[in-house]
Coordinates of C-alpha atoms and ligand atoms in Angstrom, one line a residue:
M1 CA -38.2 8.3 16.8
C2 CA -38.6 5.4 19.3
G3 CA -41.5 3.1 18.7
I4 CA -43.9 2.2 21.5
I5 CA -46.5 -0.5 21.6
G6 CA -49.1 -2.0 23.9
Y7 CA -51.3 -5.0 23.6
V8 CA -54.3 -6.4 25.4
G9 CA -55.8 -9.7 24.2
K10 CA -55.6 -13.4 24.1
R11 CA -52.6 -13.9 21.8
K12 CA -49.1 -14.5 23.3
V13 CA -48.6 -10.9 24.4
S14 CA -44.8 -10.8 24.1
Q15 CA -44.9 -12.2 20.6
V16 CA -47.3 -9.5 19.5
L17 CA -45.1 -6.9 21.1
L18 CA -41.9 -8.3 19.5
H19 CA -43.6 -8.5 16.1
G20 CA -44.8 -4.8 16.4
L21 CA -41.4 -3.7 17.5
K22 CA -39.7 -5.3 14.6
K23 CA -42.1 -3.6 12.2
M24 CA -41.3 -0.2 13.9
E25 CA -37.6 -0.8 14.1
Y26 CA -37.2 1.9 11.5
R27 CA -38.2 4.4 14.2
G28 CA -35.2 3.6 16.3
Y29 CA -33.1 0.6 16.9
D30 CA -30.3 1.0 19.5
S31 CA -32.1 -0.9 22.3
S32 CA -35.5 -2.4 23.1
G33 CA -37.6 -3.9 25.8
I34 CA -40.9 -5.4 26.7
A35 CA -42.9 -5.8 30.0
A36 CA -45.9 -7.9 31.0
V37 CA -47.5 -8.9 34.2
S38 CA -47.7 -12.6 35.1
A39 CA -48.4 -14.5 38.3
G40 CA -45.0 -13.4 39.7
G41 CA -45.7 -9.7 39.1
L42 CA -44.3 -7.2 36.6
K43 CA -41.5 -8.7 34.4
I44 CA -39.3 -6.7 32.1
L45 CA -36.9 -7.9 29.4
K46 CA -34.4 -5.5 27.8
S47 CA -31.6 -5.8 25.3
V48 CA -29.1 -3.5 23.5
G49 CA -29.0 -3.6 19.7
K50 CA -31.4 -5.1 17.3
I51 CA -34.8 -6.5 18.2
E52 CA -33.4 -10.0 17.4
N53 CA -31.3 -9.7 20.6
L54 CA -34.5 -9.1 22.6
E55 CA -36.2 -12.0 20.8
R56 CA -33.3 -14.2 21.8
K57 CA -33.7 -13.2 25.4
Y58 CA -37.4 -13.8 25.2
S59 CA -36.9 -17.4 23.9
E60 CA -34.6 -18.1 26.9
T61 CA -36.9 -16.4 29.5
P62 CA -40.4 -15.9 28.0
I63 CA -42.7 -13.4 29.8
E64 CA -46.4 -13.4 29.2
G65 CA -49.6 -11.8 30.5
I66 CA -53.0 -10.4 29.3
A67 CA -51.5 -7.0 28.6
G68 CA -48.0 -5.9 27.8
I69 CA -45.9 -2.9 26.6
G70 CA -42.8 -2.6 24.4
H71 CA -40.3 -0.1 23.1
S72 CA -37.6 0.3 20.5
R73 CA -35.2 3.2 21.3
W74 CA -33.4 5.9 19.4
A75 CA -31.3 7.4 22.2
T76 CA -31.8 11.0 23.2
H77 CA -31.1 11.2 26.9
G78 CA -28.4 8.6 27.9
V79 CA -26.3 6.2 25.9
P80 CA -27.8 3.0 24.4
S81 CA -27.7 0.5 27.3
E82 CA -29.9 -1.9 29.1
I83 CA -30.3 0.5 32.0
N84 CA -31.5 3.3 29.7
A85 CA -33.7 1.0 27.5
H86 CA -37.4 1.1 28.2
P87 CA -39.7 0.0 29.8
H88 CA -38.8 2.0 33.0
K89 CA -40.3 1.1 36.3
D90 CA -41.1 3.0 39.5
C91 CA -39.5 2.3 42.9
S92 CA -42.1 -0.3 43.9
G93 CA -41.5 -2.2 40.8
K94 CA -45.3 -2.3 40.1
I95 CA -45.6 0.3 37.4
A96 CA -43.8 0.3 34.0
I97 CA -44.0 2.8 31.1
V98 CA -42.7 3.2 27.6
H99 CA -42.3 6.7 26.2
N100 CA -41.6 8.3 22.8
G101 CA -40.6 12.0 22.8
I102 CA -38.7 14.3 25.1
I103 CA -39.8 15.4 28.6
E104 CA -38.3 18.9 28.6
N105 CA -38.8 19.7 32.3
Y106 CA -37.4 16.3 33.4
G107 CA -34.5 18.0 35.3
E108 CA -36.6 19.9 37.8
L109 CA -39.1 17.1 38.1
K110 CA -36.3 14.7 38.9
S111 CA -34.8 16.9 41.7
D112 CA -38.3 17.2 43.3
L113 CA -38.9 13.5 43.1
I114 CA -35.4 12.7 44.5
K115 CA -36.2 15.0 47.4
K116 CA -39.3 13.0 48.0
G117 CA -37.2 9.8 48.2
H118 CA -37.6 8.4 44.6
K119 CA -34.6 6.4 43.4
F120 CA -33.5 6.8 39.8
I121 CA -31.3 4.4 38.0
S122 CA -31.1 5.6 34.4
D123 CA -30.0 8.7 32.6
T124 CA -33.3 9.0 30.7
D125 CA -36.0 11.7 30.8
T126 CA -38.6 9.0 30.7
E127 CA -37.9 7.7 34.2
V128 CA -39.3 10.9 35.8
A129 CA -42.7 10.1 34.2
V130 CA -43.0 6.7 35.9
H131 CA -41.9 8.1 39.3
L132 CA -44.3 10.9 38.9
I133 CA -47.1 8.4 38.3
E134 CA -46.0 6.4 41.3
D135 CA -46.1 9.7 43.3
C136 CA -49.7 10.1 42.3
Y137 CA -50.6 6.4 42.7
D138 CA -53.4 5.5 45.1
G139 CA -54.5 2.1 43.9
N140 CA -55.9 3.4 40.5
I141 CA -53.5 3.6 37.6
E142 CA -55.8 5.6 35.4
E143 CA -56.2 8.3 38.1
A144 CA -52.4 8.3 38.7
V145 CA -51.6 8.9 35.0
K146 CA -54.3 11.6 34.9
C147 CA -52.7 13.3 37.9
A148 CA -49.1 13.1 36.5
L149 CA -49.8 14.3 32.9
P150 CA -50.3 18.0 33.6
K151 CA -46.9 18.1 35.2
L152 CA -45.0 16.9 32.1
K153 CA -43.8 19.4 29.6
G154 CA -42.5 18.6 26.1
A155 CA -43.5 16.0 23.5
F156 CA -44.6 12.6 24.7
S157 CA -46.7 9.6 24.0
I158 CA -46.6 7.0 26.8
V159 CA -48.1 3.6 27.6
C160 CA -48.3 2.5 31.2
L161 CA -48.9 -0.9 32.8
S162 CA -49.4 -1.7 36.5
S163 CA -49.2 -5.1 38.1
D164 CA -52.2 -4.2 40.3
E165 CA -54.4 -4.0 37.2
P166 CA -52.6 -6.4 34.9
E167 CA -55.3 -6.4 32.2
K168 CA -55.3 -2.7 31.6
L169 CA -53.1 -0.2 29.7
V170 CA -53.3 3.5 30.2
F171 CA -51.8 5.7 27.5
A172 CA -51.6 9.4 26.6
R173 CA -50.5 11.6 23.7
M174 CA -49.0 15.0 23.6
K175 CA -47.3 15.9 20.3
S176 CA -45.9 12.4 19.6
P177 CA -48.0 10.0 17.5
L178 CA -50.2 7.3 19.1
V179 CA -52.8 5.2 17.4
V180 CA -55.1 2.5 18.8
G181 CA -55.8 -0.7 16.7
L182 CA -59.1 -2.4 17.2
G183 CA -59.0 -6.1 16.5
K184 CA -61.6 -8.8 17.4
D185 CA -61.6 -8.9 21.2
E186 CA -58.1 -7.5 21.2
F187 CA -56.6 -4.0 21.4
F188 CA -53.3 -2.4 20.3
V189 CA -51.8 0.9 20.9
A190 CA -48.6 2.0 19.0
S191 CA -46.7 4.8 17.5
D192 CA -47.6 3.6 14.1
V193 CA -50.3 1.4 12.5
I194 CA -47.6 -0.7 10.9
A195 CA -47.0 -2.3 14.3
F196 CA -50.4 -4.0 14.2
L197 CA -51.3 -4.2 10.5
S198 CA -51.4 -8.0 10.6
F199 CA -54.0 -8.0 13.3
A200 CA -56.4 -5.0 13.0
R201 CA -58.2 -3.2 10.2
E202 CA -59.6 -0.3 12.2
A203 CA -57.8 2.4 14.0
V204 CA -58.4 5.4 16.3
Y205 CA -55.9 8.2 16.0
L206 CA -55.4 10.0 19.3
E207 CA -55.3 13.8 19.4
N208 CA -52.9 15.8 21.5
G209 CA -54.1 16.1 25.1
E210 CA -56.0 12.8 25.0
L211 CA -55.6 9.8 27.3
G212 CA -57.0 6.3 26.7
I213 CA -57.5 3.0 28.4
I214 CA -57.7 -0.4 26.8
S215 CA -58.7 -3.5 28.7
P216 CA -60.7 -6.6 27.8
E217 CA -63.8 -4.4 28.4
G218 CA -62.8 -2.2 25.4
L219 CA -61.5 1.3 24.7
K220 CA -62.2 4.6 26.4
I221 CA -60.7 7.9 25.5
Y222 CA -60.7 11.1 27.7
K223 CA -59.3 14.6 27.4
F224 CA -56.5 15.3 29.9
S225 CA -59.2 17.5 31.6
G226 CA -61.3 14.4 32.3
E227 CA -64.1 14.8 29.7
E228 CA -64.9 11.6 27.8
V229 CA -64.2 11.7 24.0
K230 CA -66.5 10.2 21.4
Y231 CA -63.8 8.8 19.2
K232 CA -64.0 8.2 15.4
T233 CA -62.7 4.9 13.9
S234 CA -60.9 4.9 10.5
M235 CA -60.3 1.9 8.2
I236 CA -56.6 1.1 7.8
L237 CA -55.9 1.4 4.1
W238 CA -52.4 -0.2 4.2
N239 CA -52.0 -4.0 4.3
A240 CA -49.5 -6.2 6.0
D241 CA -47.8 -7.1 2.8
M242 CA -46.4 -3.6 2.5
A243 CA -44.3 -4.3 5.6
E244 CA -42.7 -7.4 4.0
K245 CA -39.6 -7.4 1.7
N246 CA -41.3 -9.8 -0.7
G247 CA -38.1 -11.4 -2.0
F248 CA -36.0 -8.2 -2.2
K249 CA -32.8 -8.1 -0.2
H250 CA -33.7 -4.8 1.4
F251 CA -36.8 -2.6 1.9
M252 CA -35.0 0.2 0.2
L253 CA -34.6 -1.8 -3.0
K254 CA -38.2 -3.0 -2.9
E255 CA -39.3 0.6 -2.5
I256 CA -37.2 1.8 -5.4
Y257 CA -38.9 -0.9 -7.5
E258 CA -42.3 0.2 -6.3
Q259 CA -41.9 3.6 -7.8
P260 CA -43.8 2.9 -11.0
A261 CA -46.8 1.7 -8.9
S262 CA -46.5 4.5 -6.4
I263 CA -46.4 7.1 -9.2
S264 CA -49.5 5.6 -10.9
N265 CA -51.4 5.5 -7.5
T266 CA -50.4 9.1 -6.6
L267 CA -51.4 10.3 -10.1
A268 CA -54.7 8.4 -9.8
G269 CA -55.5 10.3 -6.6
I270 CA -55.1 13.8 -8.2
I271 CA -56.0 13.4 -11.8
T272 CA -59.4 14.0 -13.4
N273 CA -60.5 13.6 -17.0
D274 CA -59.0 16.9 -18.1
G275 CA -56.8 18.2 -15.3
F276 CA -56.0 17.9 -11.6
S277 CA -58.2 17.9 -8.5
F278 CA -57.0 18.4 -5.0
S279 CA -60.2 18.0 -3.1
D280 CA -58.6 17.0 0.2
A281 CA -56.4 20.0 0.0
H282 CA -59.5 22.3 0.0
I283 CA -57.6 24.7 -2.2
D284 CA -59.8 27.8 -2.6
L285 CA -59.6 28.9 -6.2
D286 CA -60.3 32.5 -5.4
L287 CA -57.4 32.5 -3.0
I288 CA -55.1 30.7 -5.5
K289 CA -55.8 33.4 -8.1
K290 CA -54.6 36.0 -5.6
V291 CA -51.6 34.0 -4.3
R292 CA -48.5 36.2 -4.6
R293 CA -46.0 34.1 -2.9
I294 CA -45.6 30.4 -1.9
S295 CA -43.4 29.3 0.9
I296 CA -42.3 25.7 1.2
V297 CA -41.0 24.2 4.4
A298 CA -39.7 20.7 4.9
C299 CA -36.7 18.6 6.0
G300 CA -34.2 16.2 4.4
T301 CA -35.4 14.4 1.3
A302 CA -38.8 16.1 1.6
Y303 CA -36.9 19.4 1.4
N304 CA -35.3 18.3 -1.8
A305 CA -38.7 17.4 -3.3
G306 CA -39.9 20.8 -2.1
L307 CA -37.0 22.5 -3.8
L308 CA -37.9 20.7 -7.0
G309 CA -41.4 22.0 -6.4
K310 CA -40.0 25.6 -6.3
Y311 CA -38.5 25.2 -9.7
F312 CA -41.7 23.6 -11.1
I313 CA -44.0 26.3 -9.6
E314 CA -41.8 29.3 -10.6
Q315 CA -41.3 28.1 -14.1
I316 CA -44.8 26.8 -14.8
A317 CA -47.1 28.9 -12.6
K318 CA -44.9 32.0 -12.5
I319 CA -45.4 32.4 -8.7
P320 CA -42.4 33.3 -6.6
V321 CA -41.5 30.5 -4.2
D322 CA -39.2 30.6 -1.2
I323 CA -38.2 27.4 0.6
D324 CA -36.7 26.7 4.1
V325 CA -35.6 23.8 6.0
A326 CA -38.1 23.6 8.9
S327 CA -35.5 23.7 11.7
E328 CA -34.3 27.1 10.4
F329 CA -37.7 28.4 9.4
I330 CA -39.1 28.1 12.9
Y331 CA -36.5 30.4 14.5
R332 CA -36.1 32.8 11.6
E333 CA -37.8 36.2 11.4
S334 CA -40.0 35.4 8.4
L335 CA -41.6 38.5 7.1
P336 CA -45.3 38.3 6.6
C337 CA -46.7 38.7 3.1
D338 CA -50.4 39.0 2.3
D339 CA -51.8 36.5 -0.1
S340 CA -49.2 33.9 0.6
L341 CA -49.7 30.1 0.7
F342 CA -47.5 27.7 2.7
I343 CA -46.8 24.2 1.7
V344 CA -45.2 21.7 4.1
V345 CA -43.8 18.5 2.7
S346 CA -43.4 15.5 5.0
Q347 CA -43.5 11.8 4.2
S348 CA -44.3 10.8 7.8
G349 CA -46.4 13.9 8.8
E350 CA -44.6 13.5 12.2
T351 CA -41.4 15.4 11.8
A352 CA -41.1 17.6 14.9
D353 CA -39.4 20.5 13.1
T354 CA -42.0 20.5 10.4
I355 CA -44.9 20.4 12.9
E356 CA -43.4 23.4 14.7
A357 CA -43.2 25.2 11.4
V358 CA -46.9 24.5 10.8
K359 CA -47.7 25.9 14.2
K360 CA -45.7 29.1 13.5
V361 CA -47.5 29.6 10.1
K362 CA -50.9 29.1 11.8
S363 CA -50.1 31.5 14.5
K364 CA -49.6 34.2 11.8
G365 CA -52.9 33.3 10.1
S366 CA -51.5 32.2 6.7
G367 CA -53.1 29.4 4.7
I368 CA -51.2 26.1 4.8
I369 CA -51.5 22.8 3.0
A370 CA -49.5 19.6 3.5
V371 CA -48.1 17.0 1.1
T372 CA -47.8 13.8 3.1
N373 CA -47.9 10.0 2.8
V374 CA -49.5 9.2 6.1
V375 CA -53.2 9.4 6.6
G376 CA -54.1 10.7 10.1
S377 CA -50.5 11.8 10.9
S378 CA -50.0 14.8 13.2
I379 CA -49.5 17.3 10.4
T380 CA -52.7 16.4 8.7
R381 CA -54.6 17.5 11.8
E382 CA -52.9 20.9 11.9
V383 CA -53.2 22.1 8.3
D384 CA -56.0 23.6 6.2
G385 CA -55.7 20.9 3.5
V386 CA -53.8 17.8 2.6
I387 CA -52.5 16.3 -0.7
Y388 CA -51.7 12.7 -0.1
T389 CA -48.9 10.9 -1.9
R390 CA -50.1 7.4 -2.3
A391 CA -46.8 5.7 -2.2
G392 CA -47.8 3.1 0.3
F393 CA -45.9 2.4 3.5
E394 CA -42.2 3.3 3.3
M395 CA -40.2 1.1 5.5
G396 CA -36.6 1.8 4.4
V397 CA -35.1 4.6 6.5
A398 CA -33.8 6.2 3.3
A399 CA -36.7 7.8 1.5
T400 CA -37.1 6.8 -2.2
K401 CA -40.6 6.2 -3.5
T402 CA -41.9 9.1 -1.4
F403 CA -39.4 11.5 -3.0
T404 CA -40.7 10.7 -6.5
A405 CA -44.3 10.8 -5.3
Q406 CA -43.8 14.2 -3.6
S407 CA -42.0 15.5 -6.7
L408 CA -44.9 14.4 -8.9
V409 CA -47.4 16.2 -6.6
M410 CA -45.4 19.4 -6.7
Y411 CA -45.3 19.2 -10.5
A412 CA -49.1 18.6 -10.7
L413 CA -49.6 21.4 -8.3
A414 CA -47.6 23.7 -10.5
L415 CA -49.7 22.8 -13.5
Y416 CA -52.9 23.2 -11.5
L417 CA -51.8 26.7 -10.3
A418 CA -50.9 27.7 -13.8
E419 CA -54.3 26.8 -15.0
A420 CA -56.1 28.5 -12.1
K421 CA -54.1 31.7 -12.8
G422 CA -54.9 31.5 -16.5
I423 CA -51.3 31.0 -17.5
L424 CA -52.0 27.6 -19.1
S425 CA -55.3 26.6 -20.7
K426 CA -56.7 23.1 -20.3
N427 CA -55.6 22.3 -23.8
A428 CA -52.1 23.4 -23.1
I429 CA -52.0 21.2 -19.9
A430 CA -53.1 18.1 -21.8
P431 CA -49.6 17.1 -23.2
Y432 CA -48.0 17.5 -19.8
I433 CA -50.6 15.1 -18.3
A434 CA -50.1 12.7 -21.2
E435 CA -46.4 12.7 -20.4
L436 CA -47.0 12.2 -16.7
K437 CA -49.0 9.1 -17.5
L438 CA -45.9 7.6 -19.3
L439 CA -43.7 8.0 -16.2
P440 CA -44.4 4.6 -14.7
E441 CA -43.4 2.9 -18.0
K442 CA -40.2 4.9 -18.2
M443 CA -39.3 4.1 -14.6
E444 CA -39.8 0.4 -15.4
E445 CA -37.3 0.8 -18.2
I446 CA -34.7 2.2 -15.8
L447 CA -35.4 -0.5 -13.3
K448 CA -34.9 -3.2 -15.9
N449 CA -31.4 -2.0 -16.8
V450 CA -29.6 -1.9 -13.5
K451 CA -26.6 -3.9 -14.8
N452 CA -24.7 -0.7 -15.8
I453 CA -25.5 1.0 -12.5
R454 CA -24.2 -2.0 -10.5
R455 CA -21.0 -1.9 -12.5
V456 CA -20.6 1.7 -11.7
A457 CA -21.2 1.0 -8.0
R458 CA -18.5 -1.7 -8.1
M459 CA -16.0 0.7 -9.8
F460 CA -16.4 3.5 -7.2
H461 CA -17.6 1.9 -3.9
S462 CA -14.3 2.5 -2.2
C463 CA -14.0 6.2 -3.0
R464 CA -13.9 8.5 0.0
D465 CA -15.7 11.5 -1.5
F466 CA -18.4 12.1 -4.1
L467 CA -19.7 15.3 -5.6
F468 CA -23.2 15.5 -7.2
L469 CA -23.8 18.4 -9.6
G470 CA -26.9 19.6 -11.4
R471 CA -28.4 22.9 -12.6
N472 CA -31.9 24.2 -12.3
L473 CA -34.4 21.3 -12.0
N474 CA -31.5 18.9 -11.6
Y475 CA -30.0 20.8 -8.7
P476 CA -32.4 19.3 -6.2
L477 CA -31.6 15.9 -7.6
A478 CA -27.9 16.5 -7.0
L479 CA -28.8 17.3 -3.3
E480 CA -30.9 14.2 -3.1
G481 CA -28.3 11.9 -4.8
A482 CA -25.6 13.1 -2.3
L483 CA -28.0 12.7 0.7
K484 CA -28.9 9.1 -0.3
L485 CA -25.2 8.2 -0.8
K486 CA -24.0 9.6 2.6
E487 CA -26.9 8.2 4.6
I488 CA -26.7 4.6 3.6
S489 CA -23.0 4.1 2.5
Y490 CA -21.3 6.6 4.9
I491 CA -19.3 8.0 2.0
H492 CA -18.8 11.8 2.2
A493 CA -20.9 13.3 -0.6
E494 CA -21.9 16.8 -1.4
G495 CA -24.7 18.0 -3.7
Y496 CA -24.0 21.3 -5.4
A497 CA -25.5 23.6 -8.0
A498 CA -23.2 22.9 -10.9
G499 CA -22.5 26.6 -11.5
E500 CA -21.5 27.1 -7.8
M501 CA -18.8 24.4 -8.0
K502 CA -16.2 26.9 -9.1
H503 CA -16.8 28.9 -6.0
G504 CA -15.3 26.4 -3.7
P505 CA -15.9 22.6 -4.2
I506 CA -13.7 22.6 -7.3
A507 CA -10.8 22.5 -4.8
L508 CA -11.8 19.0 -3.8
I509 CA -11.6 17.6 -7.4
D510 CA -8.8 15.2 -8.2
C511 CA -8.4 11.9 -9.8
D512 CA -9.9 10.1 -6.8
C513 CA -13.1 12.1 -6.7
P514 CA -16.1 10.9 -8.7
V515 CA -18.4 13.7 -9.8
V516 CA -22.0 12.6 -10.7
V517 CA -23.5 15.1 -13.1
I518 CA -27.2 15.1 -13.8
M519 CA -27.0 16.3 -17.4
T520 CA -30.4 15.6 -18.9
K521 CA -31.4 17.9 -21.8
S522 CA -32.5 21.4 -20.8
F523 CA -31.9 25.0 -21.8
L524 CA -28.8 24.9 -19.6
Y525 CA -27.3 21.9 -21.2
D526 CA -24.3 23.8 -22.7
K527 CA -23.5 25.4 -19.4
V528 CA -23.6 21.9 -17.7
I529 CA -21.1 20.7 -20.3
S530 CA -18.8 23.6 -19.5
N531 CA -19.0 22.5 -15.8
I532 CA -18.2 19.0 -16.8
K533 CA -15.1 20.2 -18.8
E534 CA -14.0 22.1 -15.7
V535 CA -14.1 18.9 -13.7
S536 CA -12.4 16.8 -16.4
A537 CA -9.6 19.4 -16.7
R538 CA -8.8 18.7 -13.0
Q539 CA -8.8 14.9 -13.5
G540 CA -12.1 14.5 -11.8
I541 CA -14.0 11.3 -12.8
V542 CA -17.3 12.4 -14.4
I543 CA -20.3 10.0 -14.1
G544 CA -23.0 11.4 -16.2
V545 CA -26.8 10.7 -16.0
A546 CA -28.0 11.7 -19.4
S547 CA -31.1 11.3 -21.7
E548 CA -31.1 8.3 -24.0
D549 CA -31.2 10.5 -27.1
D550 CA -28.1 12.4 -26.0
M551 CA -25.5 11.3 -28.5
E552 CA -22.8 13.7 -27.3
A553 CA -22.9 12.8 -23.6
E554 CA -20.5 9.9 -24.0
S555 CA -17.8 12.1 -25.2
Y556 CA -17.9 14.3 -22.1
T557 CA -18.0 11.7 -19.4
R558 CA -15.9 8.8 -18.1
V559 CA -18.9 6.7 -17.2
L560 CA -22.5 7.2 -18.5
I561 CA -25.9 6.1 -17.1
K562 CA -28.7 6.7 -19.6
I563 CA -32.4 7.2 -18.8
P564 CA -35.4 7.3 -21.2
S565 CA -35.8 10.7 -22.9
A566 CA -38.4 13.0 -21.6
S567 CA -39.1 16.7 -21.1
P568 CA -36.9 18.5 -18.5
Y569 CA -39.8 18.4 -16.0
A570 CA -40.5 14.7 -16.3
S571 CA -36.7 13.9 -16.5
A572 CA -36.4 15.6 -13.1
I573 CA -38.7 12.9 -11.7
L574 CA -37.0 10.1 -13.6
A575 CA -33.3 10.9 -13.1
V576 CA -33.3 10.4 -9.4
L577 CA -33.9 6.6 -9.9
P578 CA -30.3 5.9 -11.1
L579 CA -29.0 8.0 -8.2
Q580 CA -31.0 6.0 -5.7
L581 CA -29.8 2.7 -7.3
L582 CA -26.2 3.9 -7.4
S583 CA -26.3 4.7 -3.6
Y584 CA -28.1 1.4 -2.9
Y585 CA -25.6 -0.8 -4.8
I586 CA -22.5 1.1 -3.4
A587 CA -23.8 0.6 0.1
D588 CA -24.6 -3.0 -0.6
V589 CA -21.0 -3.7 -2.0
R590 CA -19.7 -2.0 1.2
G591 CA -21.8 -4.3 3.3
C592 CA -23.7 -1.5 5.0
N593 CA -26.9 -2.0 7.0
I594 CA -29.0 -0.3 4.3
D595 CA -32.5 -0.4 5.8
K596 CA -31.2 0.8 9.2
P597 CA -28.3 3.1 8.6
R598 CA -26.4 4.1 11.7
N599 CA -27.6 7.0 13.9
L600 CA -30.7 7.5 11.6
A601 CA -34.4 7.1 12.4
K602 CA -37.2 7.3 9.8
S603 CA -39.4 9.6 11.7
V604 CA -37.6 12.4 13.4
T605 CA -40.0 13.4 16.2
V606 CA -37.5 15.5 18.3
E607 CA -36.4 19.0 17.4
Ligands
LIG1 C1 -33.7 10.8 4.0 C2 -34.9 10.9 4.8 C3 -35.0 12.1 5.7 C4 -36.4 12.6 5.7 C5 -36.6 13.8 6.7 C6 -38.0 14.3 6.7 O1 -33.7 9.7 3.2 O2 -35.7 10.1 4.8 O3 -34.1 13.1 5.3 O4 -36.8 13.1 4.5 O5 -36.3 13.3 8.0 O6 -38.9 13.4 7.1 P1 -40.4 13.5 6.7 O7 -40.5 13.6 5.2 O8 -41.1 12.4 7.3 O9 -40.9 14.8 7.3

């Protein structure tokens, strides 16, 4: 949450900052600000609302310099307002900082600093950091930041600018992401590479406890303890095009349409001639043969993909799997089990709760692998191995293509485990792999036929409540369908295991309540039909998502959305597409801000 950026170079500094902030708006978007040092000293521009408001201010009062810093905010401490927007400055007005994260001991630091005569104007935790730096300042900004850092507790990445050294930025990372971009005679530092994709092809990912300096002379990185770090540069694999809408009305729609490609790419990364390979995950085959339990931990949509993974792994590899949302897992007394493997699923690799879960697992000495989309993200540095989804950059706040890519990885992992444990032979796995290769084509078919889904969206966009039901592999899809609808359309929606409906939610059903039932063919089909009948008997409106070859489905449902026929496993990856599209078109008819839903941020870096 919150996006921070810094730039040193010859381009128009504020334009680079504004461009970067717009690209990172998905991280937070209630207010924003930039700072640069010109002949008249440190200048700051701030604005509430979208970055466009800040751009408007900039066009009226441009500020420029050799170096500059910027911030887009997702409020934690203090309401969205110009006063609380970053950059924050010290009492002298010479030093400014931007910050992402939470400074947990800001209360005590603030009282001490007030006693020393510092004047605070905002309600933020960030302001203590700049006053602390001022307190340490003796003409050298680098030394002042080094002196202030050990006093800060919590999660933070900061970038600091001083009007006494206007060509230099000092930055530091502790638990919140920060990456440096290396251009030709220009340097960037930001929460995410997306901020400088158009300008730099090489990046240096900072580790926790590292501090860096960029100036026209180059980049230096030190440990907080003062020792210089020999940093490694990485090529940036994403390109600037991924951060453009390319003719689509919203990023979310573009990303829904990118799913055939994202599935092909993810598959290409893990498939071999006759099976799967997870070389980056460093999965030890001897350990896998001994694994007695798998625990999956994740949040939000990634949790739903993890839950689908539980069904895949239990049914295919016959290994018991438990699953937790990370925010519960970290404070739960989880009982240790020998020979267990943990899997964390996180699109961004930066979710604070999931990172804490990883730390908890590591402290107990269990093996842990991550399924993530972001190379070099915090989680990848903490785990024993990584399986990358190759979905490309996901800009829409509502996750779509990463959900299907994560689901695919979980399915492939289940097959891999089954083979490693001798449950399925290579020959037996071949037809599953053949079917996986058909997924992109089947997804294309769904995406070509959205007319019916748009019609359904127009029919039900004004309903106040929705229920989503599914059994077994389709239960996680019901959760995901409901999550998508509520986050982008603000319609109340609940996802339920279809068999659980009669234990409570059935009370909600009446003639105004659409009930989306994922009813693709499986061994539980008849039981799902019974659940549908229970809904219809109470005048509920059943919207079915069924397989193309299901000739009975029409007779059970008021409205029907069909998807290409496939095995129950492959159907579970396909059937989420109509749910994503339904949410998208409902939100669009309602005129919602689809790519930036209220109160949400893409990367949730606070607990
Ligand atoms: C929903 C959504 C969130 C994320 C959740 C975890 O559309 O995107 O629920 O899935 O915040 O984020 P990651 O996967 O980055 O750990």
